[in-house]
XYZ file of C-alpha atoms in Angstrom:
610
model
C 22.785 -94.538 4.200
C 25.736 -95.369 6.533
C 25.516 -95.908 10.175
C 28.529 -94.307 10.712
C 30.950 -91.975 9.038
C 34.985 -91.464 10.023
C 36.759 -88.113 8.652
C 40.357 -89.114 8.076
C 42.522 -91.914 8.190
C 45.125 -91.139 10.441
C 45.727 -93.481 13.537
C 42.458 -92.094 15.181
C 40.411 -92.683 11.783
C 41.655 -96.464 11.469
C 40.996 -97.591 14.675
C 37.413 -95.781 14.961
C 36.379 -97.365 11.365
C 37.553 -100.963 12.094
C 36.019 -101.304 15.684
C 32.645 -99.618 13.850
C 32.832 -102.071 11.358
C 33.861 -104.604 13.372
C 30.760 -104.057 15.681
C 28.711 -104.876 12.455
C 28.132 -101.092 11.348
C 28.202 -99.768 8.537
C 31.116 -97.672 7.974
C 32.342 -94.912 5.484
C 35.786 -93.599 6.207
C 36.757 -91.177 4.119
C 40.386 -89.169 3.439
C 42.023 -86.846 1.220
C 44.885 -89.440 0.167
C 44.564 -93.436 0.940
C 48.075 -94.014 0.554
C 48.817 -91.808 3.662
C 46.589 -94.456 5.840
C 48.053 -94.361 9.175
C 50.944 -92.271 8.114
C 53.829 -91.432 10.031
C 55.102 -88.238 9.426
C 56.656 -87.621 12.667
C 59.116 -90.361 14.392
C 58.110 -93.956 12.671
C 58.085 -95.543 16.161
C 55.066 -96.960 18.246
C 55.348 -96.722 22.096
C 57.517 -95.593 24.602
C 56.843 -94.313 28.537
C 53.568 -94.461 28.847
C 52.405 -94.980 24.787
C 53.478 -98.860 24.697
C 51.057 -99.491 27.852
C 48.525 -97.674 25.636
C 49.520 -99.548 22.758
C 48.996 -102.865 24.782
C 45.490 -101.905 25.915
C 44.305 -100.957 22.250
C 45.093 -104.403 21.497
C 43.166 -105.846 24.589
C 40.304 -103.514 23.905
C 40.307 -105.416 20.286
C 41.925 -102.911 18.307
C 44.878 -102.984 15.685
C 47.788 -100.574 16.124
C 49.407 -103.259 18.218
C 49.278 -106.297 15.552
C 50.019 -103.612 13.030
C 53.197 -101.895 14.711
C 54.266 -106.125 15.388
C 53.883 -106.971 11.577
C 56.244 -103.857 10.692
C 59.225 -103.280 13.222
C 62.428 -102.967 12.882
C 63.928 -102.406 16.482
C 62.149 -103.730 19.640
C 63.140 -102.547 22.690
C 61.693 -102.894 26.266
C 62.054 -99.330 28.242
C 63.150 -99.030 32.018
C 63.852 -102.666 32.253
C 66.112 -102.676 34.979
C 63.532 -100.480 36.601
C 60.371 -101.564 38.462
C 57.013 -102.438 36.497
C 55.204 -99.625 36.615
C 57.894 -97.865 34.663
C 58.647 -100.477 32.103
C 57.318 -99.999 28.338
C 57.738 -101.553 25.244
C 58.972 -99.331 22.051
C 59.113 -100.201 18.466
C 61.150 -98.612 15.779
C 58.734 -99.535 12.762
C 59.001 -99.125 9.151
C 57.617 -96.556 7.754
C 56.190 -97.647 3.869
C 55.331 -100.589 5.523
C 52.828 -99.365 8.624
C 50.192 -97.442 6.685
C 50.728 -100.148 4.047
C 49.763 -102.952 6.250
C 47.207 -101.000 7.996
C 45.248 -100.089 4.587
C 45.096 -103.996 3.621
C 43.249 -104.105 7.024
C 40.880 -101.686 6.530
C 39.970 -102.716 2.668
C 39.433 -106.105 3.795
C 37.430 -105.725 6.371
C 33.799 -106.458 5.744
C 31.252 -103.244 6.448
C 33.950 -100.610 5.763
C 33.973 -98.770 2.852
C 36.634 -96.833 1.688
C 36.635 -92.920 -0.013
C 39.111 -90.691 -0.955
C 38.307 -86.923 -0.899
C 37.239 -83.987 1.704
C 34.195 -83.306 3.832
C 33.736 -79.503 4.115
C 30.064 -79.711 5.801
C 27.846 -81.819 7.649
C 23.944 -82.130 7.741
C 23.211 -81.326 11.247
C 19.317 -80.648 12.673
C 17.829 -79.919 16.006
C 21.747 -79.990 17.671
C 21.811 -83.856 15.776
C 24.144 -85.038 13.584
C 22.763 -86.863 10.024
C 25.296 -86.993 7.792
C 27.658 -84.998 5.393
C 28.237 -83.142 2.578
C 30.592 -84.735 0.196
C 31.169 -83.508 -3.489
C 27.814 -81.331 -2.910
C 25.743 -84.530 -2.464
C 24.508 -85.801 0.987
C 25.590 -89.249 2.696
C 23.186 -90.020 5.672
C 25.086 -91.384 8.576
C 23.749 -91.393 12.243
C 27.113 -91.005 13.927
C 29.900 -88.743 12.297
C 33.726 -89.122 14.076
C 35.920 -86.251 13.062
C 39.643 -87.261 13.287
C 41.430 -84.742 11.173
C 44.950 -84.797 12.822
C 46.959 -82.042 12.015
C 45.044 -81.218 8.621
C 43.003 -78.537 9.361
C 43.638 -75.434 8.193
C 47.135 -76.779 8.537
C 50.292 -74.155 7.510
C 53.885 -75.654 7.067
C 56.644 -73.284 8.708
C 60.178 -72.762 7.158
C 61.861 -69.546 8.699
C 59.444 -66.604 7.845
C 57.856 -68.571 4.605
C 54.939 -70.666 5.114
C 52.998 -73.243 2.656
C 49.222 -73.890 3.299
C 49.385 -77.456 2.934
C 49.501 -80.493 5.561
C 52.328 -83.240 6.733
C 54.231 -84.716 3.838
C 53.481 -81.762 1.246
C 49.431 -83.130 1.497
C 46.100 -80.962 0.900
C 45.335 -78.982 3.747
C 41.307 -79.288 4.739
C 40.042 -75.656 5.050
C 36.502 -75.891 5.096
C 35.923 -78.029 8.372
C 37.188 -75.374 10.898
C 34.909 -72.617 9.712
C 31.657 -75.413 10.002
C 32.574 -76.395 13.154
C 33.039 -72.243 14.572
C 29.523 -71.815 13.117
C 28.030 -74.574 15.103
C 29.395 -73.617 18.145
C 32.911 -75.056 19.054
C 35.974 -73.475 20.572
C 38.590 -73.388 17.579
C 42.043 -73.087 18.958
C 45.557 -73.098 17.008
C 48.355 -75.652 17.682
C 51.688 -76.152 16.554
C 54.241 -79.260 16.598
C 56.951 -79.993 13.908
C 59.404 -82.696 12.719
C 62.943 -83.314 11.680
C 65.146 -83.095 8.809
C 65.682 -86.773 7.075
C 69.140 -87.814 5.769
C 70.009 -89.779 3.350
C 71.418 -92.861 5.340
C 74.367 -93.709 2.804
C 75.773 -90.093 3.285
C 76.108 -90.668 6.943
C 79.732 -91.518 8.871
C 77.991 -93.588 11.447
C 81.314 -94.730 12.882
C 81.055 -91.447 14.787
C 78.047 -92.017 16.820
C 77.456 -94.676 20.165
C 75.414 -97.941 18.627
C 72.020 -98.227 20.063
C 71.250 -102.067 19.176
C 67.225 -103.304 20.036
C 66.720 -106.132 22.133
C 67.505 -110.046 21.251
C 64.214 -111.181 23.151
C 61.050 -111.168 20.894
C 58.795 -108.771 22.781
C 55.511 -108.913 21.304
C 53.005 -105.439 21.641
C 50.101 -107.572 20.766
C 48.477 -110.776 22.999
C 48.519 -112.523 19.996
C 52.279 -112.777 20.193
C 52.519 -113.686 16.208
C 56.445 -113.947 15.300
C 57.103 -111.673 12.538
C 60.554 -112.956 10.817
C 62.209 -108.783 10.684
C 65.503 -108.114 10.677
C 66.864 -105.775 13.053
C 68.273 -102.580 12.346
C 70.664 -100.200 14.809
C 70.239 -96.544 15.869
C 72.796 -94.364 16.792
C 73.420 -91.544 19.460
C 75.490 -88.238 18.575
C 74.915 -84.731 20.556
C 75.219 -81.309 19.732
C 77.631 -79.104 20.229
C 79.187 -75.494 21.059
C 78.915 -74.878 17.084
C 75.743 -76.170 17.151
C 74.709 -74.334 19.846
C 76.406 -70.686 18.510
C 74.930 -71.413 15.047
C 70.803 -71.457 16.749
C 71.522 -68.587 18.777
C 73.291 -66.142 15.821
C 70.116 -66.718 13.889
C 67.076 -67.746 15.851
C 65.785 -64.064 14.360
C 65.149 -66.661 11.271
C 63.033 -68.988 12.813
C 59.714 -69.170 12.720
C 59.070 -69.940 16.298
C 60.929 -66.754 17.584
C 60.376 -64.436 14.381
C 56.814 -64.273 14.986
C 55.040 -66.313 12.231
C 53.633 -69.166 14.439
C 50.646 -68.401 15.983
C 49.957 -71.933 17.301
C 51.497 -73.333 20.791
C 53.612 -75.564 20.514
C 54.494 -78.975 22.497
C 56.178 -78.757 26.019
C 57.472 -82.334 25.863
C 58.878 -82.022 22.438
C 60.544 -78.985 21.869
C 62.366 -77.813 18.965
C 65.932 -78.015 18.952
C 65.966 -73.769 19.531
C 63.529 -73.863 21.708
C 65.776 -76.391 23.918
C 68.916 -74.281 23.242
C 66.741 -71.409 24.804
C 65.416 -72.819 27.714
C 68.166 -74.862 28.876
C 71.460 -72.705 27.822
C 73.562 -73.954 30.953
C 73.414 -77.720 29.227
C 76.513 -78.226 26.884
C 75.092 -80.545 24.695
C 71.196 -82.186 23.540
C 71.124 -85.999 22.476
C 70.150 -86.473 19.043
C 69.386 -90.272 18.060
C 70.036 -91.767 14.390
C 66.962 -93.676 13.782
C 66.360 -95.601 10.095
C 62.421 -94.622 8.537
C 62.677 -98.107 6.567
C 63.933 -101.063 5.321
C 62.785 -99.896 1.714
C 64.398 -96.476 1.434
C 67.679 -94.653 1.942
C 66.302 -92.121 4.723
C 67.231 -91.893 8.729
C 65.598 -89.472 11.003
C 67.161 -86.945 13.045
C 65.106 -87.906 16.220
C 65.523 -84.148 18.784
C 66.236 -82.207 15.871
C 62.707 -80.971 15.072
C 63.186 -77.115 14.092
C 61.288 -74.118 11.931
C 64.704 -72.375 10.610
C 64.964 -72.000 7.258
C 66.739 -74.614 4.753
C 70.437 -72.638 4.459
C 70.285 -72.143 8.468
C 69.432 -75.588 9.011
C 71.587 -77.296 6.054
C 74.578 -75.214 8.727
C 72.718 -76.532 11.702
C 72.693 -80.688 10.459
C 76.675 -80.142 9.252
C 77.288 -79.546 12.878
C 76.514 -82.940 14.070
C 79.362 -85.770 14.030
C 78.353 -88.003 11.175
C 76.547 -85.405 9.221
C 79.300 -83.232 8.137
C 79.152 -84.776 4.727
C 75.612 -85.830 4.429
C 72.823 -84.924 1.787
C 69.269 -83.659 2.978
C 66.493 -85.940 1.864
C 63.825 -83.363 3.334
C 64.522 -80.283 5.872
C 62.950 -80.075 9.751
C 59.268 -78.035 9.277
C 57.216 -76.759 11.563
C 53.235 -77.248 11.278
C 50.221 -75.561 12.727
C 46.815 -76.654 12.680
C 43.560 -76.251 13.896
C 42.021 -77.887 17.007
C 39.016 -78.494 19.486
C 38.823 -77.460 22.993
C 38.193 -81.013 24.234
C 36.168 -79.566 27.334
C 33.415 -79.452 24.815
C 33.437 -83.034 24.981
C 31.479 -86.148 27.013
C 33.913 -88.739 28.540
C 32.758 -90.781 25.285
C 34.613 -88.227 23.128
C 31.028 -87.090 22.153
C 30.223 -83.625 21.665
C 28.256 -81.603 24.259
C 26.567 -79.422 21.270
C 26.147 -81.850 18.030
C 24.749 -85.104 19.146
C 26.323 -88.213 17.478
C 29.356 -86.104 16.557
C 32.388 -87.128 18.099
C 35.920 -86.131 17.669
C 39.464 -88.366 18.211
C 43.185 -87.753 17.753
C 45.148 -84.513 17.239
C 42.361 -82.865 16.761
C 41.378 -82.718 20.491
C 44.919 -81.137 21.167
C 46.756 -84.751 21.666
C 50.129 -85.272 20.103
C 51.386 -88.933 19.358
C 50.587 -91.888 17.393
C 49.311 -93.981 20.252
C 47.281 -91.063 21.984
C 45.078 -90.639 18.321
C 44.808 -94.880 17.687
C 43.257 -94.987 21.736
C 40.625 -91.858 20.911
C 39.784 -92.983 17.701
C 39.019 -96.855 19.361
C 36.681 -95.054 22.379
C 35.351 -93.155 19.975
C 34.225 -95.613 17.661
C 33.254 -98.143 20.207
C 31.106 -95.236 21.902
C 29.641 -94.556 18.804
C 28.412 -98.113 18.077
C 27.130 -98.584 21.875
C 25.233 -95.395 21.040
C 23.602 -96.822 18.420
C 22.942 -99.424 19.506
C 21.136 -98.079 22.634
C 23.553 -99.492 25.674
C 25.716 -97.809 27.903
C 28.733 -96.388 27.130
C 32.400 -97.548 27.928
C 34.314 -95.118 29.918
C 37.288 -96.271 31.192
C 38.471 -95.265 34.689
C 41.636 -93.190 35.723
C 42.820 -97.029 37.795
C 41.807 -98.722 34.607
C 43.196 -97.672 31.950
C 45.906 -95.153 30.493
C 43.590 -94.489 28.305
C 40.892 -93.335 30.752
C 44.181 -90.892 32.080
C 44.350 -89.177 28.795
C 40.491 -89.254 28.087
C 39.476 -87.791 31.666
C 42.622 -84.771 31.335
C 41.723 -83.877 28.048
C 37.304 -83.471 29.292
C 38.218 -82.078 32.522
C 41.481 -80.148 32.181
C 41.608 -79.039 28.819
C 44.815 -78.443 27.142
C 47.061 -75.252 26.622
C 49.828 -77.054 23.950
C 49.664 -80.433 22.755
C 48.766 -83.063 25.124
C 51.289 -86.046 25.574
C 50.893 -88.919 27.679
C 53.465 -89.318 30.707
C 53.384 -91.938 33.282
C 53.237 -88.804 35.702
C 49.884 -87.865 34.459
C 48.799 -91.015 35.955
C 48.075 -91.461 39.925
C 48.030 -95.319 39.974
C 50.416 -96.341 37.210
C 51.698 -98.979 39.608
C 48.247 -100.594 38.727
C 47.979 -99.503 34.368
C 51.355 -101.597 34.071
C 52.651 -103.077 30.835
C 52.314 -106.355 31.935
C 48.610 -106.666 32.643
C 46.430 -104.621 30.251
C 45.136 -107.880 29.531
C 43.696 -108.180 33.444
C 42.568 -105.008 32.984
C 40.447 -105.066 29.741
C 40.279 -107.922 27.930
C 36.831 -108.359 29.997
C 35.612 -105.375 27.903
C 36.360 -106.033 25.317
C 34.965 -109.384 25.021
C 31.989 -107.906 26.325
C 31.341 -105.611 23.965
C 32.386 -107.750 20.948
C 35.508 -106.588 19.684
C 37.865 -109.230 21.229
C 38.063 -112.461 19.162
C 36.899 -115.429 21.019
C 40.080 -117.211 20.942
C 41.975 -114.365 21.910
C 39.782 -113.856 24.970
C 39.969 -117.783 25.814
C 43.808 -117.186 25.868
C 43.678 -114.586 28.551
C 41.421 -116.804 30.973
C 43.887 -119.672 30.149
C 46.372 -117.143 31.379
C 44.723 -115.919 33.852
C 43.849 -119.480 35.516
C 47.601 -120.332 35.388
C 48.985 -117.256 37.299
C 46.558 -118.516 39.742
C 47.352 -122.019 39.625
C 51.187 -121.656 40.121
C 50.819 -118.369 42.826
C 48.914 -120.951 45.532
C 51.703 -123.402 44.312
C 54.268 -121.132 45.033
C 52.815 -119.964 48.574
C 52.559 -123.478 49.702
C 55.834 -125.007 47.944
C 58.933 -125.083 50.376
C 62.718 -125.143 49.406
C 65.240 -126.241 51.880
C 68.740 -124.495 52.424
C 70.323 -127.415 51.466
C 68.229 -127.619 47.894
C 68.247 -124.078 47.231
C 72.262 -123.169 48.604
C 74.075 -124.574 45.793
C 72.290 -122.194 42.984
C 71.923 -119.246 45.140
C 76.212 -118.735 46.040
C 76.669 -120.026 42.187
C 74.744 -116.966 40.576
C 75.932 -114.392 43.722
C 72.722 -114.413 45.751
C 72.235 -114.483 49.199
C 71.560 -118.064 50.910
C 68.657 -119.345 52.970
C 69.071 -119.953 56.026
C 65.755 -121.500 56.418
C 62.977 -123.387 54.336
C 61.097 -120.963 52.580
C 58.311 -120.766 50.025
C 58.595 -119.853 46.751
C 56.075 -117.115 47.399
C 58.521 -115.468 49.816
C 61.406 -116.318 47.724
C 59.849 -114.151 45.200
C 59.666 -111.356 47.599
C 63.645 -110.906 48.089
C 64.752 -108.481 46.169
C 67.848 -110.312 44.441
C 65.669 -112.733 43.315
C 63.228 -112.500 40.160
C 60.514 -114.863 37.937
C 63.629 -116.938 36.292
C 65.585 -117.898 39.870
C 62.521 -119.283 40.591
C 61.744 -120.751 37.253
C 64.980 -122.655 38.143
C 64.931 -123.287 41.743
C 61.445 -125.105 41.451
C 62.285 -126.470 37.771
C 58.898 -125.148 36.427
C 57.609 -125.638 32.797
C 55.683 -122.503 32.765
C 55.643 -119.516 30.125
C 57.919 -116.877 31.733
C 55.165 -113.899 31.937
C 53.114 -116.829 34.135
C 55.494 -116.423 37.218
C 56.902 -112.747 36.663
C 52.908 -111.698 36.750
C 53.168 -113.921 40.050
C 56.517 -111.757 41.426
C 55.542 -108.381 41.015
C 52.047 -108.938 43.223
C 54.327 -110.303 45.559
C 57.061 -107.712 45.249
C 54.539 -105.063 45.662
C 51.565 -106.271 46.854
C 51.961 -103.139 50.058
C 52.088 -100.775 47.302
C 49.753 -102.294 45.062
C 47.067 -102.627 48.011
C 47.719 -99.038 49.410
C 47.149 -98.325 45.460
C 43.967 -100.274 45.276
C 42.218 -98.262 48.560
C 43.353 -94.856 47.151
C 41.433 -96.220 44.029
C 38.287 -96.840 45.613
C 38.084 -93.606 47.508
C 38.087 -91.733 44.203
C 35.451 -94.776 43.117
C 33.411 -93.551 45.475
C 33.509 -89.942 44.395
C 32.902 -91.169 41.124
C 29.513 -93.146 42.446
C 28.261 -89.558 43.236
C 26.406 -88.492 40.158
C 25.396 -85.145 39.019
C 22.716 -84.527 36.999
C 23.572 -82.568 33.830
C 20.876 -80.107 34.213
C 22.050 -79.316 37.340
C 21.909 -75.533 38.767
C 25.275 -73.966 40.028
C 23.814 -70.942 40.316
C 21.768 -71.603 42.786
C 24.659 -72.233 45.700
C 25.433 -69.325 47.311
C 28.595 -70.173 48.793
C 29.888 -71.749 45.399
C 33.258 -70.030 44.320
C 32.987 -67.699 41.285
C 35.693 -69.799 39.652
C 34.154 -73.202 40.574
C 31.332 -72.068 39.526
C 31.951 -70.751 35.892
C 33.916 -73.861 35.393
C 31.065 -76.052 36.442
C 28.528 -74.630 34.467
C 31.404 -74.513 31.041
C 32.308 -78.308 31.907
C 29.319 -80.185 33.270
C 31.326 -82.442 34.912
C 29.215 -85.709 35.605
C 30.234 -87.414 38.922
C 31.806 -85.568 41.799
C 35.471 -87.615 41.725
C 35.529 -85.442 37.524
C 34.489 -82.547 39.625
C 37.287 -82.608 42.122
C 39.624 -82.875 39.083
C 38.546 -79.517 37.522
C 41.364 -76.913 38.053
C 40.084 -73.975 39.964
C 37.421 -76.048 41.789
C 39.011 -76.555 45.542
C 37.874 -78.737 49.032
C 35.637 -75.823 49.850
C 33.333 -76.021 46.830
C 33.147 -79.469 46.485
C 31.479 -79.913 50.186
C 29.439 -76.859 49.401
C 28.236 -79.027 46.037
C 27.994 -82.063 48.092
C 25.581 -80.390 50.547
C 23.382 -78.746 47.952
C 22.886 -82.370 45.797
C 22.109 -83.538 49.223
C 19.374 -80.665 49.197
């Protein structure tokens, strides 16, 4: 008997089984094809807007996609870097054969995991509780089941009006999971998303593209800032074009998006390249970026050049593009559909409201994205070990954590097409910044025992030195006459008084390293730039701070979960039905529900009061 069983070993899968595991569990994770551990058969890239601030508070929760996606990149890059923190994210390029292959030497050395290769079609479920599974017609006892099938169930690829039943990357398909879960209760809904064609990189006349070189700094996703000796590899920009453009539109009969085979919907924030064509046909041209899959094989992807036409259409479509004229097709663009939850039917813990001990992470609670899965599959799997282990659960906060953002929209909004994570989703991103997910978490995770010791005495080490040189800073002067000479040397404007470094930081043409210089510090960099943007935008960061606690306070306001709607009169007959279907469990969740206004919320407020 197991203490815990993970379906699939996708992004979600890994991180649930290691922190299980980790937590001193014992873990079975099981999937259809070990080799396609943590696979990446979208975009081989970790992060971006909103993702890499994800990515960084995996790692301070104690979980691996960041070290992983550190070990294998081949392009770093730090987003939005000339903009203002709250903006700012870290993206990696990474290497495709190498990712899941690093990430499977994780799991199979880590002690209480066990590793099996196969499909689960049913599970042992009594009294509404979760015990286990059916595998290969025998029974495996397990008081905690996580479900993170991606895009595998039921999945369909789409090529024109021809469709295979199979999953990403030609894999098996899982049928039998959908039909188990409609017959104990869940809402089964039908998504779609889809990928690129890849070239083959030699065929490819990149001297007709713009160079998009990484960065020369060493920008680390993980606190452990390990230096991982990778060469660096370019990408390239090209657009479309008018033949481009003419080519979609003369056959989008053919595609399977607008010829009726897809029944799924698909994602807003990453349409196909006809489905931009569509929508947008006043813009002349669509970027399309050049981005290599590896170090180890001869294949780029054609990043904004997703589409479900079929392979003579597109082979037309790819010879449009500057560079690809010539080229040879490694693999055409496909479209997929696949089955997926209604995440209302979900606690904040990513536990199910009908199956106790089941929970369910990844795509397959209508999330797209690497980085959205690896967080679900960590809360998941920490949830599922605080469970058993008879404590309270960890659910992050919409001021804490991106990931409570994601967790909280997906429970309380639902989703009509994939769900991606935007820094718009998020009211106080000027507080979930790239820069201090460590501030923010690292406290948890300790706490619950997933961050390593030495990791976590890092962080106060940290932390003690931003405070150290910020009271420094407030109460060290600089003179005109000291500070002058460096400020009309690099263009800056000069003092015309003593000031503090504190205030120094404060000016605007001024950052971390002018002061670095100016007080001739030996200090870590990150030390005094944590240090600048408090005092940059402390205002903002304070007026952030009291919106925070309002909604805290909301949030203090529990209700109980047997509670009856019904019985307010004055209640809203669309507050109400959405009530009783969500179950939302403080008022600030219940505020959040679309369809629930002021009105009903004071006329809930008065009958708990009652």
């Amino acid at each position: 008997m197991y203490d815990s069983i993970v379906i699939g070993a996708g992004h979600a899968g890994c991180e649930a089984a290691l922190a299980l595991a980790r937590l001193n569990k014992k873990t079975l994770l099981i999937t259809g094809n070990l080799n396609m551990t943590a696979s990446m058969p979208c975009n081989p890239s970790v992060g971006g807007p909103a993702k890499g601030i994800v990515v960084r508070e995996i790692d301070a929760l104690g979980g691996e996609m960041a070290r992983n996606a550190d070990k294998t990149q081949i392009q770093v890059k730090m987003l939005n870097s000339s903009k203002g923190p709250a903006v700012r994210a870290l993206r990696f390029q990474s290497d495709k054969r190498m990712y899941p292959r690093e990430m499977l030497k994780t799991l199979q050395a880590q002690e209480n995991l066990d590793l099996l290769e196969g499909y689960v079609e049913k599970f042992i479920v009594k009294d509404n509780v979760v015990k286990g599974i059916i595998f290969n017609n025998e029974e495996i006892e397990a008081n905690a089941v996580i479900i993170t099938t991606g895009t595998y169930m039921r999945s369909r690829i789409l090529r024109g009006h021809s469709f295979k039943e199979e999953g990403p990357d030609a894999q098996k398909t899982s049928r039998g999971i959908s039909d188990e879960l409609k017959e104990l209760g869940f809402e089964v809904i039908r998504l779609k998303t889809g990928t690129p064609a890849r070239i083959f990189t030699d065929s490819i006349d990149f001297s007709k593209g713009q160079v998009e070189y990484g960065d020369k700094e060493h920008w680390h996703f993980s606190y452990d800032e390990i230096d991982y000796d990778r060469p660096q590899v370019p990408c390239y920009l090209i657009y479309t074009n008018d033949e481009t453009k003419k080519l979609i539109l003369d056959n989008l009969d053919k595609s399977a998006m607008y010829g009726g085979v897809v029944e799924g919907v698909g994602p807003r924030y990453c349409p196909s390249i006809e489905d931009k064509i569509v929508r947008f046909k006043d813009k002349e041209r669509h970027q399309i970026f050049l981005e290599p899959e590896s170090l180890e094989i001869n294949e780029t992807y054609v990043q904004g050049f997703s589409t479900s036409m079929p392979e003579d259409v597109q082979d037309k479509m790819i010879r449009t593009l500057p560079g690809l004229e010539n080229c040879r097709v490694k693999r055409y663009a496909y479209a997929i559909e696949y089955d997926a939850i209604n995440p209302m039917q979900l606690k904040p813990t990513l536990e199910s409201k009908l199956i106790s001990g089941l929970y369910f992470a990844g795509q397959v609670n209508g999330t797209s994205g690497y980085e959205e899965a690896a967080c679900q599959g960590l809360m998941a799997g920490i949830n599922a070990s605080l469970k058993l282990d008879n404590k309270e659960p960890l659910i992050l906060k919409r001021n804490e954590a991106y990931i409570g953002v994601l967790i909280d929209d997906l429970i309380t909004k639902g989703i009509r097409d994939p769900y991606r994570l935007l820094t718009s989703r998020a009211e106080y991103r000027l507080l979930l910044r790239h820069d201090n997910a460590d501030s923010r978490l690292m406290d948890y995770g300790y706490k619950i025992g997933l961050l390593r010791k030495e990791k976590y005495d890092k962080y106060l080490e940290k932390k003690g030195l931003i405070a150290q040189y910020s009271e420094y800073l407030k109460n060290e002067k600089i003179s005109p006459k000291k500070a002058n000479p460096y400020l009309v040397e690099n263009g800056k404007i000069e003092l015309n008084e003593t000031t503090s470094g504190y205030d120094l930081l404060k000016r605007p043409e001024l950052d971390y390293k002018d002061i670095i210089k100016l007080f001739n510090l030996d200090v870590k960099e990150e030390i005094i730039e944590s240090i600048e943007i408090d005092a940059k935008y402390s205002g903002y960061i304070n007026k952030a701070n009291v919106q925070a606690q309002k909604m805290l306070e909301a949030e203090n306001i529990k209700i109980p979960q047997e509670f009856d709607y019904d019985s307010i009169k004055n209640l809203a007959s669309e507050a109400k039905e959405k009530l009783k279907k969500i179950r939302p469990l403080t008022i600030g969740q219940a505020m959040r529900i679309s369809g629930v206004n002021p009105a009903d919320i004071t006329q809930l407020l008065f009958a708990l009061k009652r």
